[in-house]
Protein backbone atom coordinates (compact mmCIF):
# COMPACT_ATOMS: atom_id res chain seq x y z
CA UNK A 1 0.00 0.00 0.00
CA UNK A 2 1.19 3.51 -0.77
CA UNK A 3 1.64 5.76 2.23
CA UNK A 4 0.04 9.15 1.86
CA UNK A 5 2.48 11.97 2.49
CA UNK A 6 2.00 15.69 2.64
CA UNK A 7 4.59 17.72 0.75
CA UNK A 8 7.04 19.55 3.04
CA UNK A 9 5.92 22.98 1.83
CA UNK A 10 2.28 22.14 2.52
CA UNK A 11 3.13 20.72 5.92
CA UNK A 12 5.04 23.90 6.76
CA UNK A 13 2.07 26.00 5.65
CA UNK A 14 -0.26 23.90 7.81
CA UNK A 15 1.96 24.35 10.84
CA UNK A 16 2.19 28.08 10.24
CA UNK A 17 -1.59 28.47 10.07
CA UNK A 18 -2.56 25.95 12.74
CA UNK A 19 0.04 26.11 15.49
CA UNK A 20 0.39 29.80 16.16
CA UNK A 21 -2.04 32.36 17.48
CA UNK A 22 -4.09 33.52 14.50
CA UNK A 23 -4.76 37.21 13.94
CA UNK A 24 -8.15 38.59 14.85
CA UNK A 25 -10.23 39.09 12.83
CA UNK A 26 -9.09 36.09 10.79
CA UNK A 27 -8.05 37.07 7.25
CA UNK A 28 -9.41 35.14 4.30
CA UNK A 29 -6.72 33.02 2.64
CA UNK A 30 -7.72 31.07 -0.46
CA UNK A 31 -5.47 28.00 -0.37
CA UNK A 32 -6.82 24.98 -2.23
CA UNK A 33 -7.66 21.95 -0.15
CA UNK A 34 -5.70 18.76 -0.72
CA UNK A 35 -8.78 16.62 -1.26
CA UNK A 36 -9.66 18.77 -4.27
CA UNK A 37 -6.26 18.98 -5.91
CA UNK A 38 -4.78 15.49 -6.26
CA UNK A 39 -5.60 11.92 -7.13
CA UNK A 40 -5.27 10.50 -3.61
CA UNK A 41 -5.61 6.78 -2.80
CA UNK A 42 -9.22 5.74 -2.36
CA UNK A 43 -8.57 4.61 1.22
CA UNK A 44 -7.26 8.06 2.22
CA UNK A 45 -10.21 9.81 0.58
CA UNK A 46 -12.60 7.50 2.42
CA UNK A 47 -10.91 8.36 5.72
CA UNK A 48 -11.19 12.08 5.01
CA UNK A 49 -14.86 11.88 4.01
CA UNK A 50 -15.46 9.83 7.14
CA UNK A 51 -13.86 12.59 9.18
CA UNK A 52 -16.23 15.11 7.62
CA UNK A 53 -19.23 12.93 8.45
CA UNK A 54 -18.08 12.69 12.05
CA UNK A 55 -17.45 16.46 12.30
CA UNK A 56 -20.85 17.26 10.78
CA UNK A 57 -22.62 14.80 13.05
CA UNK A 58 -20.92 15.97 16.24
CA UNK A 59 -21.07 19.73 15.60
CA UNK A 60 -24.46 19.85 13.92
CA UNK A 61 -23.16 20.92 10.52
CA UNK A 62 -25.95 19.13 8.70
CA UNK A 63 -28.55 19.68 11.43
CA UNK A 64 -29.05 23.36 10.56
CA UNK A 65 -29.56 22.48 6.90
CA UNK A 66 -31.97 19.68 7.80
CA UNK A 67 -34.08 21.88 10.07
CA UNK A 68 -34.50 24.58 7.44
CA UNK A 69 -35.14 22.01 4.72
CA UNK A 70 -37.93 20.31 6.67
CA UNK A 71 -39.40 23.65 7.70
CA UNK A 72 -39.83 24.51 4.04
CA UNK A 73 -41.20 21.07 3.20
CA UNK A 74 -43.78 21.37 5.99
CA UNK A 75 -44.73 24.91 4.95
CA UNK A 76 -45.45 23.69 1.42
CA UNK A 77 -47.15 20.49 2.65
CA UNK A 78 -45.14 18.42 0.19
CA UNK A 79 -45.69 14.66 0.10
CA UNK A 80 -43.28 13.94 -2.76
CA UNK A 81 -39.90 15.66 -2.69
CA UNK A 82 -37.14 15.87 -5.28
CA UNK A 83 -33.74 16.96 -3.98
CA UNK A 84 -30.33 17.70 -5.48
CA UNK A 85 -27.36 17.50 -3.10
CA UNK A 86 -24.36 19.32 -4.55
CA UNK A 87 -20.82 18.28 -3.62
CA UNK A 88 -22.25 15.17 -2.04
CA UNK A 89 -18.97 13.49 -1.03
CA UNK A 90 -20.02 10.28 0.74
CA UNK A 91 -23.73 11.17 0.36
CA UNK A 92 -24.05 11.79 4.10
CA UNK A 93 -26.73 14.50 3.84
CA UNK A 94 -28.86 12.56 1.30
CA UNK A 95 -28.87 9.55 3.63
CA UNK A 96 -30.03 11.68 6.55
CA UNK A 97 -32.79 13.28 4.48
CA UNK A 98 -34.04 9.94 3.16
CA UNK A 99 -34.06 8.41 6.64
CA UNK A 100 -36.20 11.28 7.91
CA UNK A 101 -38.50 11.13 4.89
CA UNK A 102 -39.09 7.44 5.55
CA UNK A 103 -40.03 8.21 9.17
CA UNK A 104 -42.48 10.86 7.96
CA UNK A 105 -43.99 8.59 5.33
CA UNK A 106 -42.93 10.89 2.50
CA UNK A 107 -41.71 9.94 -0.96
CA UNK A 108 -38.26 11.34 -1.71
CA UNK A 109 -35.81 11.12 -4.58
CA UNK A 110 -32.31 12.54 -4.15
CA UNK A 111 -29.74 13.19 -6.85
CA UNK A 112 -26.28 13.12 -5.23
CA UNK A 113 -23.96 15.21 -7.40
CA UNK A 114 -20.18 15.31 -7.23
CA UNK A 115 -17.52 15.97 -9.83
CA UNK A 116 -15.05 13.53 -8.24
CA UNK A 117 -15.56 9.92 -9.36
CA UNK A 118 -13.73 8.53 -6.30
CA UNK A 119 -16.12 10.38 -4.02
CA UNK A 120 -19.04 8.84 -5.89
CA UNK A 121 -17.47 5.38 -5.68
CA UNK A 122 -17.46 5.74 -1.90
CA UNK A 123 -20.99 7.17 -1.97
CA UNK A 124 -22.27 4.19 -3.97
CA UNK A 125 -21.10 1.86 -1.21
CA UNK A 126 -22.85 4.02 1.40
CA UNK A 127 -26.19 4.17 -0.43
CA UNK A 128 -26.63 0.47 -1.20
CA UNK A 129 -29.64 0.43 1.11
CA UNK A 130 -30.98 3.73 -0.22
CA UNK A 131 -32.64 3.18 -3.61
CA UNK A 132 -34.06 6.71 -3.30
CA UNK A 133 -30.57 8.16 -3.90
CA UNK A 134 -29.01 8.34 -7.36
CA UNK A 135 -25.35 9.40 -7.81
CA UNK A 136 -24.51 11.84 -10.59
CA UNK A 137 -21.06 12.86 -11.74
CA UNK A 138 -21.22 16.43 -13.03
CA UNK A 139 -20.07 19.98 -12.44
CA UNK A 140 -22.19 22.13 -10.14
CA UNK A 141 -21.70 24.97 -12.63
CA UNK A 142 -23.37 22.98 -15.43
CA UNK A 143 -25.95 20.74 -13.81
CA UNK A 144 -27.36 18.32 -16.43
CA UNK A 145 -30.96 18.75 -15.25
CA UNK A 146 -33.91 20.61 -16.70
CA UNK A 147 -35.24 23.86 -15.25
CA UNK A 148 -37.17 23.32 -11.99
CA UNK A 149 -36.54 19.57 -12.24
CA UNK A 150 -36.00 19.29 -8.46
CA UNK A 151 -37.78 20.94 -5.57
CA UNK A 152 -34.71 21.81 -3.49
CA UNK A 153 -30.96 22.10 -3.88
CA UNK A 154 -28.97 21.42 -0.69
CA UNK A 155 -25.30 21.30 0.23
CA UNK A 156 -22.95 21.30 3.21
CA UNK A 157 -19.37 22.59 3.35
CA UNK A 158 -19.40 23.34 -0.37
CA UNK A 159 -19.61 27.07 -1.04
CA UNK A 160 -16.42 28.03 0.82
CA UNK A 161 -14.44 26.35 -1.97
CA UNK A 162 -15.36 29.21 -4.29
CA UNK A 163 -14.89 32.97 -4.58
CA UNK A 164 -17.67 35.54 -4.93
CA UNK A 165 -18.11 35.49 -8.75
CA UNK A 166 -18.24 31.68 -8.68
CA UNK A 167 -20.74 31.66 -5.82
CA UNK A 168 -22.97 34.02 -7.78
CA UNK A 169 -22.78 31.69 -10.78
CA UNK A 170 -23.54 28.66 -8.62
CA UNK A 171 -26.56 30.28 -7.00
CA UNK A 172 -27.99 31.19 -10.39
CA UNK A 173 -27.56 27.58 -11.52
CA UNK A 174 -29.13 26.25 -8.31
CA UNK A 175 -32.02 28.66 -8.78
CA UNK A 176 -32.50 27.38 -12.31
CA UNK A 177 -32.94 23.72 -11.35
CA UNK A 178 -34.77 24.23 -8.01
CA UNK A 179 -38.49 24.82 -8.13
CA UNK A 180 -38.88 25.66 -4.43
CA UNK A 181 -35.48 26.98 -3.40
CA UNK A 182 -32.18 26.01 -1.83
CA UNK A 183 -30.58 25.51 1.58
CA UNK A 184 -26.77 25.64 1.59
CA UNK A 185 -24.86 25.11 4.83
CA UNK A 186 -21.28 26.13 5.47
CA UNK A 187 -18.84 27.17 8.17
CA UNK A 188 -17.91 30.65 9.36
CA UNK A 189 -14.38 32.02 9.24
CA UNK A 190 -13.25 32.87 12.75
CA UNK A 191 -10.27 32.31 15.04
CA UNK A 192 -12.36 30.30 17.52
CA UNK A 193 -13.16 27.35 15.21
CA UNK A 194 -9.57 27.44 13.96
CA UNK A 195 -8.20 26.95 17.45
CA UNK A 196 -10.88 24.43 18.34
CA UNK A 197 -10.03 22.38 15.27
CA UNK A 198 -6.38 22.45 16.22
CA UNK A 199 -7.17 21.14 19.70
CA UNK A 200 -9.68 18.52 18.57
CA UNK A 201 -7.95 17.19 15.46
CA UNK A 202 -6.57 14.06 17.23
CA UNK A 203 -10.21 12.99 17.70
CA UNK A 204 -11.84 14.18 14.47
CA UNK A 205 -9.02 14.26 11.91
CA UNK A 206 -7.86 10.70 11.32
CA UNK A 207 -6.69 11.55 7.80
CA UNK A 208 -3.68 13.67 6.85
CA UNK A 209 -5.96 15.33 4.32
CA UNK A 210 -8.43 16.41 6.98
CA UNK A 211 -5.67 17.83 9.19
CA UNK A 212 -4.60 20.17 6.40
CA UNK A 213 -7.99 20.76 4.81
CA UNK A 214 -9.71 21.59 8.08
CA UNK A 215 -7.41 24.57 8.54
CA UNK A 216 -7.61 25.53 4.87
CA UNK A 217 -11.42 25.42 4.95
CA UNK A 218 -11.66 27.79 7.90
CA UNK A 219 -9.34 30.31 6.22
CA UNK A 220 -11.23 30.03 2.90
CA UNK A 221 -14.66 30.46 4.49
CA UNK A 222 -16.68 33.67 4.76
CA UNK A 223 -18.18 35.71 7.56
CA UNK A 224 -21.98 36.10 7.54
CA UNK A 225 -21.58 39.75 6.54
CA UNK A 226 -19.41 38.85 3.55
CA UNK A 227 -21.90 36.22 2.43
CA UNK A 228 -24.79 38.64 2.68
CA UNK A 229 -23.03 41.04 0.34
CA UNK A 230 -22.68 38.22 -2.19
CA UNK A 231 -26.03 36.44 -2.00
CA UNK A 232 -28.64 39.05 -1.06
CA UNK A 233 -28.57 40.69 -4.52
CA UNK A 234 -29.51 37.24 -5.86
CA UNK A 235 -32.59 36.95 -3.65
CA UNK A 236 -31.06 34.73 -0.98
CA UNK A 237 -30.66 35.34 2.74
CA UNK A 238 -28.04 34.34 5.29
CA UNK A 239 -28.74 32.86 8.72
CA UNK A 240 -25.91 32.41 11.23
CA UNK A 241 -26.08 29.50 13.66
CA UNK A 242 -24.13 28.28 16.66
CA UNK A 243 -21.41 27.09 16.58
CA UNK A 244 -19.92 29.08 13.68
CA UNK A 245 -22.20 27.75 10.99
CA UNK A 246 -24.27 29.53 8.40
CA UNK A 247 -27.15 28.74 6.04
CA UNK A 248 -27.65 30.43 2.68
CA UNK A 249 -31.36 30.17 1.91
CA UNK A 250 -33.66 31.04 -0.94
CA UNK A 251 -37.38 30.35 -0.93
CA UNK A 252 -39.46 30.78 -4.05
CA UNK A 253 -42.85 32.15 -3.04
CA UNK A 254 -44.49 30.02 -5.70
CA UNK A 255 -42.86 26.79 -6.76
CA UNK A 256 -41.62 26.91 -10.32
CA UNK A 257 -42.77 24.21 -12.70
mmCIF file of C-alpha atoms in Angstrom:
data_model
loop_
_atom_site.group_PDB
_atom_site.id
_atom_site.type_symbol
_atom_site.label_atom_id
_atom_site.label_comp_id
_atom_site.label_asym_id
_atom_site.label_seq_id
_atom_site.Cartn_x
_atom_site.Cartn_y
_atom_site.Cartn_z
ATOM 1 C CA UNK A 1 0.000 0.000 0.000
ATOM 2 C CA UNK A 2 1.185 3.506 -0.770
ATOM 3 C CA UNK A 3 1.643 5.761 2.228
ATOM 4 C CA UNK A 4 0.039 9.145 1.857
ATOM 5 C CA UNK A 5 2.481 11.965 2.490
ATOM 6 C CA UNK A 6 2.000 15.690 2.640
ATOM 7 C CA UNK A 7 4.594 17.723 0.754
ATOM 8 C CA UNK A 8 7.043 19.553 3.039
ATOM 9 C CA UNK A 9 5.921 22.978 1.832
ATOM 10 C CA UNK A 10 2.278 22.143 2.517
ATOM 11 C CA UNK A 11 3.132 20.715 5.919
ATOM 12 C CA UNK A 12 5.035 23.895 6.764
ATOM 13 C CA UNK A 13 2.074 25.995 5.653
ATOM 14 C CA UNK A 14 -0.264 23.898 7.809
ATOM 15 C CA UNK A 15 1.964 24.354 10.840
ATOM 16 C CA UNK A 16 2.190 28.080 10.236
ATOM 17 C CA UNK A 17 -1.586 28.467 10.073
ATOM 18 C CA UNK A 18 -2.559 25.948 12.744
ATOM 19 C CA UNK A 19 0.039 26.108 15.486
ATOM 20 C CA UNK A 20 0.386 29.803 16.156
ATOM 21 C CA UNK A 21 -2.037 32.357 17.482
ATOM 22 C CA UNK A 22 -4.088 33.519 14.498
ATOM 23 C CA UNK A 23 -4.760 37.206 13.937
ATOM 24 C CA UNK A 24 -8.146 38.589 14.855
ATOM 25 C CA UNK A 25 -10.227 39.088 12.829
ATOM 26 C CA UNK A 26 -9.094 36.092 10.791
ATOM 27 C CA UNK A 27 -8.052 37.070 7.247
ATOM 28 C CA UNK A 28 -9.414 35.138 4.300
ATOM 29 C CA UNK A 29 -6.719 33.021 2.637
ATOM 30 C CA UNK A 30 -7.716 31.069 -0.457
ATOM 31 C CA UNK A 31 -5.474 28.001 -0.369
ATOM 32 C CA UNK A 32 -6.822 24.981 -2.228
ATOM 33 C CA UNK A 33 -7.659 21.946 -0.150
ATOM 34 C CA UNK A 34 -5.698 18.761 -0.719
ATOM 35 C CA UNK A 35 -8.783 16.625 -1.255
ATOM 36 C CA UNK A 36 -9.664 18.769 -4.274
ATOM 37 C CA UNK A 37 -6.260 18.978 -5.911
ATOM 38 C CA UNK A 38 -4.782 15.491 -6.258
ATOM 39 C CA UNK A 39 -5.604 11.917 -7.129
ATOM 40 C CA UNK A 40 -5.270 10.496 -3.612
ATOM 41 C CA UNK A 41 -5.609 6.777 -2.801
ATOM 42 C CA UNK A 42 -9.218 5.744 -2.357
ATOM 43 C CA UNK A 43 -8.572 4.615 1.221
ATOM 44 C CA UNK A 44 -7.258 8.061 2.223
ATOM 45 C CA UNK A 45 -10.208 9.806 0.578
ATOM 46 C CA UNK A 46 -12.596 7.500 2.415
ATOM 47 C CA UNK A 47 -10.910 8.360 5.717
ATOM 48 C CA UNK A 48 -11.190 12.078 5.006
ATOM 49 C CA UNK A 49 -14.857 11.881 4.005
ATOM 50 C CA UNK A 50 -15.465 9.826 7.138
ATOM 51 C CA UNK A 51 -13.862 12.590 9.177
ATOM 52 C CA UNK A 52 -16.230 15.115 7.624
ATOM 53 C CA UNK A 53 -19.233 12.932 8.449
ATOM 54 C CA UNK A 54 -18.077 12.695 12.049
ATOM 55 C CA UNK A 55 -17.453 16.455 12.303
ATOM 56 C CA UNK A 56 -20.846 17.256 10.778
ATOM 57 C CA UNK A 57 -22.617 14.795 13.049
ATOM 58 C CA UNK A 58 -20.917 15.970 16.243
ATOM 59 C CA UNK A 59 -21.071 19.729 15.605
ATOM 60 C CA UNK A 60 -24.459 19.846 13.916
ATOM 61 C CA UNK A 61 -23.157 20.921 10.522
ATOM 62 C CA UNK A 62 -25.948 19.127 8.696
ATOM 63 C CA UNK A 63 -28.553 19.675 11.428
ATOM 64 C CA UNK A 64 -29.049 23.356 10.564
ATOM 65 C CA UNK A 65 -29.565 22.483 6.904
ATOM 66 C CA UNK A 66 -31.971 19.680 7.800
ATOM 67 C CA UNK A 67 -34.083 21.876 10.073
ATOM 68 C CA UNK A 68 -34.500 24.576 7.440
ATOM 69 C CA UNK A 69 -35.140 22.008 4.720
ATOM 70 C CA UNK A 70 -37.930 20.309 6.673
ATOM 71 C CA UNK A 71 -39.395 23.654 7.698
ATOM 72 C CA UNK A 72 -39.830 24.511 4.039
ATOM 73 C CA UNK A 73 -41.197 21.067 3.202
ATOM 74 C CA UNK A 74 -43.783 21.368 5.991
ATOM 75 C CA UNK A 75 -44.726 24.911 4.954
ATOM 76 C CA UNK A 76 -45.454 23.690 1.424
ATOM 77 C CA UNK A 77 -47.150 20.495 2.645
ATOM 78 C CA UNK A 78 -45.137 18.421 0.187
ATOM 79 C CA UNK A 79 -45.690 14.665 0.103
ATOM 80 C CA UNK A 80 -43.284 13.944 -2.760
ATOM 81 C CA UNK A 81 -39.901 15.661 -2.687
ATOM 82 C CA UNK A 82 -37.138 15.868 -5.275
ATOM 83 C CA UNK A 83 -33.737 16.957 -3.980
ATOM 84 C CA UNK A 84 -30.334 17.702 -5.480
ATOM 85 C CA UNK A 85 -27.364 17.499 -3.099
ATOM 86 C CA UNK A 86 -24.357 19.325 -4.546
ATOM 87 C CA UNK A 87 -20.817 18.281 -3.618
ATOM 88 C CA UNK A 88 -22.251 15.169 -2.035
ATOM 89 C CA UNK A 89 -18.974 13.486 -1.033
ATOM 90 C CA UNK A 90 -20.024 10.284 0.743
ATOM 91 C CA UNK A 91 -23.734 11.167 0.357
ATOM 92 C CA UNK A 92 -24.054 11.785 4.098
ATOM 93 C CA UNK A 93 -26.726 14.497 3.839
ATOM 94 C CA UNK A 94 -28.859 12.556 1.303
ATOM 95 C CA UNK A 95 -28.871 9.551 3.632
ATOM 96 C CA UNK A 96 -30.028 11.683 6.546
ATOM 97 C CA UNK A 97 -32.794 13.277 4.484
ATOM 98 C CA UNK A 98 -34.044 9.943 3.157
ATOM 99 C CA UNK A 99 -34.061 8.408 6.637
ATOM 100 C CA UNK A 100 -36.203 11.281 7.912
ATOM 101 C CA UNK A 101 -38.499 11.126 4.888
ATOM 102 C CA UNK A 102 -39.093 7.437 5.547
ATOM 103 C CA UNK A 103 -40.027 8.206 9.166
ATOM 104 C CA UNK A 104 -42.479 10.864 7.958
ATOM 105 C CA UNK A 105 -43.991 8.593 5.329
ATOM 106 C CA UNK A 106 -42.932 10.885 2.501
ATOM 107 C CA UNK A 107 -41.708 9.937 -0.959
ATOM 108 C CA UNK A 108 -38.262 11.339 -1.714
ATOM 109 C CA UNK A 109 -35.814 11.121 -4.576
ATOM 110 C CA UNK A 110 -32.309 12.541 -4.155
ATOM 111 C CA UNK A 111 -29.745 13.186 -6.848
ATOM 112 C CA UNK A 112 -26.284 13.118 -5.226
ATOM 113 C CA UNK A 113 -23.961 15.210 -7.405
ATOM 114 C CA UNK A 114 -20.176 15.309 -7.226
ATOM 115 C CA UNK A 115 -17.516 15.967 -9.835
ATOM 116 C CA UNK A 116 -15.053 13.532 -8.241
ATOM 117 C CA UNK A 117 -15.555 9.917 -9.355
ATOM 118 C CA UNK A 118 -13.729 8.529 -6.299
ATOM 119 C CA UNK A 119 -16.123 10.381 -4.020
ATOM 120 C CA UNK A 120 -19.037 8.842 -5.894
ATOM 121 C CA UNK A 121 -17.472 5.383 -5.682
ATOM 122 C CA UNK A 122 -17.460 5.737 -1.901
ATOM 123 C CA UNK A 123 -20.986 7.171 -1.969
ATOM 124 C CA UNK A 124 -22.273 4.190 -3.970
ATOM 125 C CA UNK A 125 -21.103 1.864 -1.213
ATOM 126 C CA UNK A 126 -22.848 4.017 1.402
ATOM 127 C CA UNK A 127 -26.191 4.168 -0.433
ATOM 128 C CA UNK A 128 -26.630 0.474 -1.205
ATOM 129 C CA UNK A 129 -29.644 0.427 1.109
ATOM 130 C CA UNK A 130 -30.980 3.731 -0.218
ATOM 131 C CA UNK A 131 -32.638 3.179 -3.608
ATOM 132 C CA UNK A 132 -34.064 6.710 -3.302
ATOM 133 C CA UNK A 133 -30.566 8.158 -3.899
ATOM 134 C CA UNK A 134 -29.007 8.340 -7.364
ATOM 135 C CA UNK A 135 -25.354 9.405 -7.808
ATOM 136 C CA UNK A 136 -24.512 11.838 -10.593
ATOM 137 C CA UNK A 137 -21.060 12.862 -11.745
ATOM 138 C CA UNK A 138 -21.225 16.431 -13.026
ATOM 139 C CA UNK A 139 -20.066 19.983 -12.442
ATOM 140 C CA UNK A 140 -22.186 22.126 -10.139
ATOM 141 C CA UNK A 141 -21.703 24.970 -12.629
ATOM 142 C CA UNK A 142 -23.373 22.976 -15.428
ATOM 143 C CA UNK A 143 -25.953 20.736 -13.808
ATOM 144 C CA UNK A 144 -27.360 18.323 -16.427
ATOM 145 C CA UNK A 145 -30.955 18.747 -15.246
ATOM 146 C CA UNK A 146 -33.914 20.614 -16.697
ATOM 147 C CA UNK A 147 -35.236 23.862 -15.249
ATOM 148 C CA UNK A 148 -37.171 23.315 -11.989
ATOM 149 C CA UNK A 149 -36.541 19.569 -12.237
ATOM 150 C CA UNK A 150 -35.996 19.290 -8.462
ATOM 151 C CA UNK A 151 -37.779 20.939 -5.565
ATOM 152 C CA UNK A 152 -34.712 21.808 -3.493
ATOM 153 C CA UNK A 153 -30.956 22.101 -3.875
ATOM 154 C CA UNK A 154 -28.972 21.425 -0.694
ATOM 155 C CA UNK A 155 -25.297 21.299 0.230
ATOM 156 C CA UNK A 156 -22.951 21.304 3.209
ATOM 157 C CA UNK A 157 -19.374 22.589 3.350
ATOM 158 C CA UNK A 158 -19.400 23.337 -0.366
ATOM 159 C CA UNK A 159 -19.606 27.068 -1.041
ATOM 160 C CA UNK A 160 -16.422 28.026 0.817
ATOM 161 C CA UNK A 161 -14.439 26.348 -1.968
ATOM 162 C CA UNK A 162 -15.363 29.209 -4.288
ATOM 163 C CA UNK A 163 -14.893 32.971 -4.581
ATOM 164 C CA UNK A 164 -17.665 35.541 -4.927
ATOM 165 C CA UNK A 165 -18.107 35.485 -8.745
ATOM 166 C CA UNK A 166 -18.243 31.682 -8.685
ATOM 167 C CA UNK A 167 -20.740 31.660 -5.824
ATOM 168 C CA UNK A 168 -22.972 34.025 -7.783
ATOM 169 C CA UNK A 169 -22.783 31.694 -10.781
ATOM 170 C CA UNK A 170 -23.543 28.657 -8.623
ATOM 171 C CA UNK A 171 -26.563 30.278 -7.001
ATOM 172 C CA UNK A 172 -27.987 31.186 -10.389
ATOM 173 C CA UNK A 173 -27.563 27.581 -11.521
ATOM 174 C CA UNK A 174 -29.127 26.249 -8.307
ATOM 175 C CA UNK A 175 -32.015 28.663 -8.776
ATOM 176 C CA UNK A 176 -32.503 27.383 -12.308
ATOM 177 C CA UNK A 177 -32.942 23.724 -11.345
ATOM 178 C CA UNK A 178 -34.767 24.232 -8.006
ATOM 179 C CA UNK A 179 -38.494 24.819 -8.127
ATOM 180 C CA UNK A 180 -38.883 25.657 -4.428
ATOM 181 C CA UNK A 181 -35.484 26.975 -3.400
ATOM 182 C CA UNK A 182 -32.179 26.010 -1.833
ATOM 183 C CA UNK A 183 -30.576 25.514 1.585
ATOM 184 C CA UNK A 184 -26.768 25.640 1.591
ATOM 185 C CA UNK A 185 -24.860 25.106 4.827
ATOM 186 C CA UNK A 186 -21.277 26.130 5.474
ATOM 187 C CA UNK A 187 -18.839 27.175 8.165
ATOM 188 C CA UNK A 188 -17.910 30.652 9.363
ATOM 189 C CA UNK A 189 -14.375 32.023 9.239
ATOM 190 C CA UNK A 190 -13.249 32.868 12.752
ATOM 191 C CA UNK A 191 -10.275 32.314 15.043
ATOM 192 C CA UNK A 192 -12.364 30.305 17.522
ATOM 193 C CA UNK A 193 -13.160 27.350 15.212
ATOM 194 C CA UNK A 194 -9.572 27.442 13.964
ATOM 195 C CA UNK A 195 -8.199 26.946 17.449
ATOM 196 C CA UNK A 196 -10.881 24.425 18.342
ATOM 197 C CA UNK A 197 -10.026 22.381 15.265
ATOM 198 C CA UNK A 198 -6.380 22.454 16.221
ATOM 199 C CA UNK A 199 -7.172 21.142 19.704
ATOM 200 C CA UNK A 200 -9.682 18.517 18.570
ATOM 201 C CA UNK A 201 -7.951 17.192 15.457
ATOM 202 C CA UNK A 202 -6.573 14.059 17.234
ATOM 203 C CA UNK A 203 -10.211 12.989 17.699
ATOM 204 C CA UNK A 204 -11.838 14.183 14.474
ATOM 205 C CA UNK A 205 -9.023 14.257 11.906
ATOM 206 C CA UNK A 206 -7.862 10.699 11.323
ATOM 207 C CA UNK A 207 -6.686 11.547 7.796
ATOM 208 C CA UNK A 208 -3.684 13.672 6.848
ATOM 209 C CA UNK A 209 -5.961 15.329 4.321
ATOM 210 C CA UNK A 210 -8.430 16.411 6.981
ATOM 211 C CA UNK A 211 -5.673 17.827 9.186
ATOM 212 C CA UNK A 212 -4.601 20.169 6.403
ATOM 213 C CA UNK A 213 -7.986 20.765 4.805
ATOM 214 C CA UNK A 214 -9.713 21.588 8.080
ATOM 215 C CA UNK A 215 -7.412 24.566 8.541
ATOM 216 C CA UNK A 216 -7.612 25.535 4.870
ATOM 217 C CA UNK A 217 -11.418 25.415 4.953
ATOM 218 C CA UNK A 218 -11.657 27.794 7.897
ATOM 219 C CA UNK A 219 -9.344 30.309 6.216
ATOM 220 C CA UNK A 220 -11.233 30.028 2.904
ATOM 221 C CA UNK A 221 -14.657 30.465 4.494
ATOM 222 C CA UNK A 222 -16.679 33.665 4.757
ATOM 223 C CA UNK A 223 -18.177 35.707 7.558
ATOM 224 C CA UNK A 224 -21.983 36.099 7.543
ATOM 225 C CA UNK A 225 -21.579 39.749 6.540
ATOM 226 C CA UNK A 226 -19.408 38.845 3.546
ATOM 227 C CA UNK A 227 -21.901 36.223 2.427
ATOM 228 C CA UNK A 228 -24.795 38.642 2.680
ATOM 229 C CA UNK A 229 -23.026 41.039 0.342
ATOM 230 C CA UNK A 230 -22.679 38.223 -2.192
ATOM 231 C CA UNK A 231 -26.029 36.444 -1.996
ATOM 232 C CA UNK A 232 -28.643 39.053 -1.056
ATOM 233 C CA UNK A 233 -28.570 40.692 -4.520
ATOM 234 C CA UNK A 234 -29.511 37.245 -5.857
ATOM 235 C CA UNK A 235 -32.585 36.946 -3.649
ATOM 236 C CA UNK A 236 -31.060 34.730 -0.976
ATOM 237 C CA UNK A 237 -30.657 35.337 2.739
ATOM 238 C CA UNK A 238 -28.039 34.336 5.291
ATOM 239 C CA UNK A 239 -28.741 32.863 8.719
ATOM 240 C CA UNK A 240 -25.913 32.410 11.234
ATOM 241 C CA UNK A 241 -26.079 29.497 13.665
ATOM 242 C CA UNK A 242 -24.132 28.279 16.662
ATOM 243 C CA UNK A 243 -21.408 27.090 16.576
ATOM 244 C CA UNK A 244 -19.916 29.079 13.683
ATOM 245 C CA UNK A 245 -22.204 27.748 10.994
ATOM 246 C CA UNK A 246 -24.272 29.531 8.399
ATOM 247 C CA UNK A 247 -27.152 28.739 6.041
ATOM 248 C CA UNK A 248 -27.654 30.431 2.684
ATOM 249 C CA UNK A 249 -31.359 30.174 1.910
ATOM 250 C CA UNK A 250 -33.658 31.041 -0.935
ATOM 251 C CA UNK A 251 -37.381 30.347 -0.927
ATOM 252 C CA UNK A 252 -39.457 30.784 -4.052
ATOM 253 C CA UNK A 253 -42.852 32.147 -3.040
ATOM 254 C CA UNK A 254 -44.487 30.020 -5.699
ATOM 255 C CA UNK A 255 -42.860 26.794 -6.761
ATOM 256 C CA UNK A 256 -41.624 26.914 -10.324
ATOM 257 C CA UNK A 257 -42.771 24.212 -12.701
#
